[in-house]
C-alpha atoms as a PDB file:
ATOM      1  CA  UNK A   1      -0.011  -0.169   0.091  1.00  0.00           C
ATOM      2  CA  UNK A   2       1.263   3.401  -0.868  1.00  0.00           C
ATOM      3  CA  UNK A   3       2.529   5.309   2.252  1.00  0.00           C
ATOM      4  CA  UNK A   4       2.119   2.215   4.440  1.00  0.00           C
ATOM      5  CA  UNK A   5       4.881   3.344   6.388  1.00  0.00           C
ATOM      6  CA  UNK A   6       3.545   6.547   7.627  1.00  0.00           C
ATOM      7  CA  UNK A   7       0.236   4.966   8.444  1.00  0.00           C
ATOM      8  CA  UNK A   8       1.973   2.093  10.224  1.00  0.00           C
ATOM      9  CA  UNK A   9       3.066   4.471  12.747  1.00  0.00           C
ATOM     10  CA  UNK A  10      -0.598   5.245  13.846  1.00  0.00           C
ATOM     11  CA  UNK A  11      -1.068   1.603  14.474  1.00  0.00           C
ATOM     12  CA  UNK A  12      -0.936   0.574  18.235  1.00  0.00           C
ATOM     13  CA  UNK A  13      -0.904  -2.808  19.593  1.00  0.00           C
ATOM     14  CA  UNK A  14      -3.436  -3.512  22.242  1.00  0.00           C
ATOM     15  CA  UNK A  15      -3.373  -6.506  24.764  1.00  0.00           C
ATOM     16  CA  UNK A  16      -6.813  -7.634  26.243  1.00  0.00           C
ATOM     17  CA  UNK A  17      -6.837 -10.252  28.806  1.00  0.00           C
ATOM     18  CA  UNK A  18      -9.622 -12.818  28.641  1.00  0.00           C
ATOM     19  CA  UNK A  19     -12.951 -11.410  30.144  1.00  0.00           C
ATOM     20  CA  UNK A  20     -11.727  -7.849  29.788  1.00  0.00           C
ATOM     21  CA  UNK A  21     -13.697  -5.245  27.686  1.00  0.00           C
ATOM     22  CA  UNK A  22     -12.097  -3.631  24.590  1.00  0.00           C
ATOM     23  CA  UNK A  23     -15.306  -1.219  24.642  1.00  0.00           C
ATOM     24  CA  UNK A  24     -18.748  -0.834  25.815  1.00  0.00           C
ATOM     25  CA  UNK A  25     -21.966  -0.219  24.466  1.00  0.00           C
ATOM     26  CA  UNK A  26     -22.227   3.721  24.389  1.00  0.00           C
ATOM     27  CA  UNK A  27     -18.512   4.187  23.976  1.00  0.00           C
ATOM     28  CA  UNK A  28     -17.290   6.448  20.823  1.00  0.00           C
ATOM     29  CA  UNK A  29     -15.281   4.075  18.862  1.00  0.00           C
ATOM     30  CA  UNK A  30     -12.856   5.603  16.385  1.00  0.00           C
ATOM     31  CA  UNK A  31     -10.870   2.806  15.378  1.00  0.00           C
ATOM     32  CA  UNK A  32     -10.815  -0.548  13.267  1.00  0.00           C
ATOM     33  CA  UNK A  33      -9.508  -3.303  15.345  1.00  0.00           C
ATOM     34  CA  UNK A  34      -7.748  -6.309  13.714  1.00  0.00           C
ATOM     35  CA  UNK A  35      -7.391  -9.374  15.897  1.00  0.00           C
ATOM     36  CA  UNK A  36      -3.750 -10.716  15.573  1.00  0.00           C
ATOM     37  CA  UNK A  37      -4.540 -13.307  18.239  1.00  0.00           C
ATOM     38  CA  UNK A  38      -7.168 -14.511  20.551  1.00  0.00           C
ATOM     39  CA  UNK A  39     -11.136 -14.360  20.332  1.00  0.00           C
ATOM     40  CA  UNK A  40     -13.485 -11.581  20.958  1.00  0.00           C
ATOM     41  CA  UNK A  41     -17.296 -11.557  21.150  1.00  0.00           C
ATOM     42  CA  UNK A  42     -19.466  -8.567  20.361  1.00  0.00           C
ATOM     43  CA  UNK A  43     -22.430  -8.034  22.508  1.00  0.00           C
ATOM     44  CA  UNK A  44     -25.635  -6.266  22.619  1.00  0.00           C
ATOM     45  CA  UNK A  45     -27.060  -6.072  26.236  1.00  0.00           C
ATOM     46  CA  UNK A  46     -30.856  -6.515  26.542  1.00  0.00           C
ATOM     47  CA  UNK A  47     -32.975  -4.372  28.913  1.00  0.00           C
ATOM     48  CA  UNK A  48     -32.788  -7.195  31.601  1.00  0.00           C
ATOM     49  CA  UNK A  49     -29.038  -7.160  31.576  1.00  0.00           C
ATOM     50  CA  UNK A  50     -28.340 -10.406  29.715  1.00  0.00           C
ATOM     51  CA  UNK A  51     -26.165 -10.665  26.410  1.00  0.00           C
ATOM     52  CA  UNK A  52     -27.022 -11.114  22.917  1.00  0.00           C
ATOM     53  CA  UNK A  53     -23.939 -12.301  21.002  1.00  0.00           C
ATOM     54  CA  UNK A  54     -23.925 -10.650  17.578  1.00  0.00           C
ATOM     55  CA  UNK A  55     -20.554 -12.109  16.523  1.00  0.00           C
ATOM     56  CA  UNK A  56     -17.414 -13.763  17.518  1.00  0.00           C
ATOM     57  CA  UNK A  57     -14.147 -12.442  15.912  1.00  0.00           C
ATOM     58  CA  UNK A  58     -11.187 -14.492  15.606  1.00  0.00           C
ATOM     59  CA  UNK A  59      -7.557 -14.154  14.299  1.00  0.00           C
ATOM     60  CA  UNK A  60      -7.329 -12.435  11.016  1.00  0.00           C
ATOM     61  CA  UNK A  61     -10.915 -10.827  11.281  1.00  0.00           C
ATOM     62  CA  UNK A  62     -11.544  -7.075  12.019  1.00  0.00           C
ATOM     63  CA  UNK A  63     -14.248  -5.384  13.971  1.00  0.00           C
ATOM     64  CA  UNK A  64     -15.505  -1.811  14.872  1.00  0.00           C
ATOM     65  CA  UNK A  65     -18.649  -0.031  15.493  1.00  0.00           C
ATOM     66  CA  UNK A  66     -19.747   1.280  12.117  1.00  0.00           C
ATOM     67  CA  UNK A  67     -22.463   3.701  13.603  1.00  0.00           C
ATOM     68  CA  UNK A  68     -19.639   5.052  15.679  1.00  0.00           C
ATOM     69  CA  UNK A  69     -16.772   5.267  13.159  1.00  0.00           C
ATOM     70  CA  UNK A  70     -19.225   6.979  10.728  1.00  0.00           C
ATOM     71  CA  UNK A  71     -20.205   9.359  13.320  1.00  0.00           C
ATOM     72  CA  UNK A  72     -23.890   8.382  13.504  1.00  0.00           C
ATOM     73  CA  UNK A  73     -23.868   7.659  17.251  1.00  0.00           C
ATOM     74  CA  UNK A  74     -22.120   5.576  19.954  1.00  0.00           C
ATOM     75  CA  UNK A  75     -21.487   2.023  19.566  1.00  0.00           C
ATOM     76  CA  UNK A  76     -24.564   0.006  19.996  1.00  0.00           C
ATOM     77  CA  UNK A  77     -22.833  -2.871  21.297  1.00  0.00           C
ATOM     78  CA  UNK A  78     -19.776  -3.848  23.567  1.00  0.00           C
ATOM     79  CA  UNK A  79     -16.603  -5.959  22.526  1.00  0.00           C
ATOM     80  CA  UNK A  80     -15.168  -8.363  25.210  1.00  0.00           C
ATOM     81  CA  UNK A  81     -12.048 -10.659  24.891  1.00  0.00           C
ATOM     82  CA  UNK A  82     -12.821 -14.327  25.364  1.00  0.00           C
ATOM     83  CA  UNK A  83      -9.312 -15.185  25.116  1.00  0.00           C
ATOM     84  CA  UNK A  84      -6.192 -13.453  25.901  1.00  0.00           C
ATOM     85  CA  UNK A  85      -5.943 -11.159  22.744  1.00  0.00           C
ATOM     86  CA  UNK A  86      -3.476  -9.032  20.844  1.00  0.00           C
ATOM     87  CA  UNK A  87      -5.144  -6.510  18.548  1.00  0.00           C
ATOM     88  CA  UNK A  88      -4.094  -3.968  16.196  1.00  0.00           C
ATOM     89  CA  UNK A  89      -5.929  -0.578  16.668  1.00  0.00           C
ATOM     90  CA  UNK A  90      -5.793   1.471  13.337  1.00  0.00           C
ATOM     91  CA  UNK A  91      -7.385   4.810  13.099  1.00  0.00           C
ATOM     92  CA  UNK A  92     -10.310   4.713  10.910  1.00  0.00           C
ATOM     93  CA  UNK A  93     -10.095   8.215   9.959  1.00  0.00           C
ATOM     94  CA  UNK A  94      -6.603   7.848   8.713  1.00  0.00           C
ATOM     95  CA  UNK A  95      -7.786   4.808   6.545  1.00  0.00           C
ATOM     96  CA  UNK A  96     -10.578   7.087   4.976  1.00  0.00           C
ATOM     97  CA  UNK A  97      -8.301   9.883   4.425  1.00  0.00           C
ATOM     98  CA  UNK A  98      -6.046   7.453   2.352  1.00  0.00           C
ATOM     99  CA  UNK A  99      -8.951   6.007   0.516  1.00  0.00           C
ATOM    100  CA  UNK A 100      -9.856   9.372  -0.826  1.00  0.00           C
ATOM    101  CA  UNK A 101      -6.365  10.175  -1.934  1.00  0.00           C
ATOM    102  CA  UNK A 102      -5.263   6.880  -3.429  1.00  0.00           C
ATOM    103  CA  UNK A 103      -6.873   4.024  -5.574  1.00  0.00           C
ATOM    104  CA  UNK A 104      -5.131   1.447  -3.759  1.00  0.00           C
ATOM    105  CA  UNK A 105      -6.285   2.294  -0.408  1.00  0.00           C
ATOM    106  CA  UNK A 106      -9.953   2.836  -1.976  1.00  0.00           C
ATOM    107  CA  UNK A 107      -9.894  -0.661  -3.164  1.00  0.00           C
ATOM    108  CA  UNK A 108      -8.696  -2.116   0.223  1.00  0.00           C
ATOM    109  CA  UNK A 109     -11.516  -0.198   1.959  1.00  0.00           C
ATOM    110  CA  UNK A 110     -13.953  -1.403  -0.801  1.00  0.00           C
ATOM    111  CA  UNK A 111     -12.860  -5.133  -0.432  1.00  0.00           C
ATOM    112  CA  UNK A 112     -12.820  -4.704   3.463  1.00  0.00           C
ATOM    113  CA  UNK A 113     -16.426  -3.422   3.200  1.00  0.00           C
ATOM    114  CA  UNK A 114     -17.480  -6.081   0.751  1.00  0.00           C
ATOM    115  CA  UNK A 115     -16.271  -8.460   3.370  1.00  0.00           C
ATOM    116  CA  UNK A 116     -18.114  -7.059   6.042  1.00  0.00           C
ATOM    117  CA  UNK A 117     -21.397  -7.022   4.369  1.00  0.00           C
ATOM    118  CA  UNK A 118     -21.018 -10.784   3.305  1.00  0.00           C
ATOM    119  CA  UNK A 119     -20.480 -11.555   6.842  1.00  0.00           C
ATOM    120  CA  UNK A 120     -23.478  -9.675   7.850  1.00  0.00           C
ATOM    121  CA  UNK A 121     -25.638 -11.092   5.107  1.00  0.00           C
ATOM    122  CA  UNK A 122     -24.769 -14.841   6.022  1.00  0.00           C
ATOM    123  CA  UNK A 123     -25.559 -13.746   9.712  1.00  0.00           C
ATOM    124  CA  UNK A 124     -28.900 -12.312   8.900  1.00  0.00           C
ATOM    125  CA  UNK A 125     -29.745 -15.248   6.538  1.00  0.00           C
ATOM    126  CA  UNK A 126     -28.910 -17.750   9.461  1.00  0.00           C
ATOM    127  CA  UNK A 127     -30.731 -15.890  11.972  1.00  0.00           C
ATOM    128  CA  UNK A 128     -33.796 -15.257   9.886  1.00  0.00           C
ATOM    129  CA  UNK A 129     -34.199 -18.741   8.102  1.00  0.00           C
ATOM    130  CA  UNK A 130     -32.920 -21.213  10.501  1.00  0.00           C
ATOM    131  CA  UNK A 131     -34.064 -22.447  13.897  1.00  0.00           C
ATOM    132  CA  UNK A 132     -31.303 -22.700  16.906  1.00  0.00           C
ATOM    133  CA  UNK A 133     -30.367 -26.414  16.003  1.00  0.00           C
ATOM    134  CA  UNK A 134     -29.916 -25.538  12.390  1.00  0.00           C
ATOM    135  CA  UNK A 135     -28.025 -22.679  13.403  1.00  0.00           C
ATOM    136  CA  UNK A 136     -25.783 -25.020  15.641  1.00  0.00           C
ATOM    137  CA  UNK A 137     -25.245 -27.258  12.462  1.00  0.00           C
ATOM    138  CA  UNK A 138     -24.337 -24.493  10.270  1.00  0.00           C
ATOM    139  CA  UNK A 139     -21.719 -23.188  12.979  1.00  0.00           C
ATOM    140  CA  UNK A 140     -20.377 -26.697  13.211  1.00  0.00           C
ATOM    141  CA  UNK A 141     -19.924 -26.769   9.600  1.00  0.00           C
ATOM    142  CA  UNK A 142     -18.665 -23.296   8.704  1.00  0.00           C
ATOM    143  CA  UNK A 143     -16.677 -22.368  12.136  1.00  0.00           C
ATOM    144  CA  UNK A 144     -15.933 -25.712  13.747  1.00  0.00           C
ATOM    145  CA  UNK A 145     -12.888 -24.049  15.568  1.00  0.00           C
ATOM    146  CA  UNK A 146     -15.054 -21.861  17.748  1.00  0.00           C
ATOM    147  CA  UNK A 147     -17.163 -24.761  19.289  1.00  0.00           C
ATOM    148  CA  UNK A 148     -13.982 -25.759  21.605  1.00  0.00           C
ATOM    149  CA  UNK A 149     -13.320 -22.115  22.449  1.00  0.00           C
ATOM    150  CA  UNK A 150     -16.607 -20.800  23.296  1.00  0.00           C
ATOM    151  CA  UNK A 151     -18.550 -21.278  26.684  1.00  0.00           C
ATOM    152  CA  UNK A 152     -21.867 -22.978  26.243  1.00  0.00           C
ATOM    153  CA  UNK A 153     -23.573 -19.787  27.698  1.00  0.00           C
ATOM    154  CA  UNK A 154     -22.028 -17.827  24.860  1.00  0.00           C
ATOM    155  CA  UNK A 155     -22.896 -20.418  22.215  1.00  0.00           C
ATOM    156  CA  UNK A 156     -26.361 -20.477  23.430  1.00  0.00           C
ATOM    157  CA  UNK A 157     -26.737 -16.417  23.467  1.00  0.00           C
ATOM    158  CA  UNK A 158     -25.240 -16.403  19.975  1.00  0.00           C
ATOM    159  CA  UNK A 159     -27.784 -19.338  18.391  1.00  0.00           C
END
């Protein structure tokens, strides 16, 4: 990527212990997080205080709050480390600035957004068209490595 060395200096490495909060629902989130190692759950809190898990993010995947980084409002969900994590924290405004200036950065942002949209579309389809036992079988087929890493209560909140 053009000018990567300059941008790389703005990236910080964040370590999160298992069980720690990376950001809470209601926080302003201005960065994109890339998981180098570990496992993160993205969680909505219900009125009664129980969790609804929207997704599990593992090594090589990224996450943020789209509404927050777009300036629409604070993050509607939180991010919690399930395992000890090493994350890269990338300033999203810097990514967008470079995308406005350079075609290679623009393509990278477009590809990342398409990947994100595909994940969201699959989750929506699974959630709206399958019952929990079918969702479990789908998860077992598509992401079998999660089953040994996620607590039963988290799996239930996801399904």
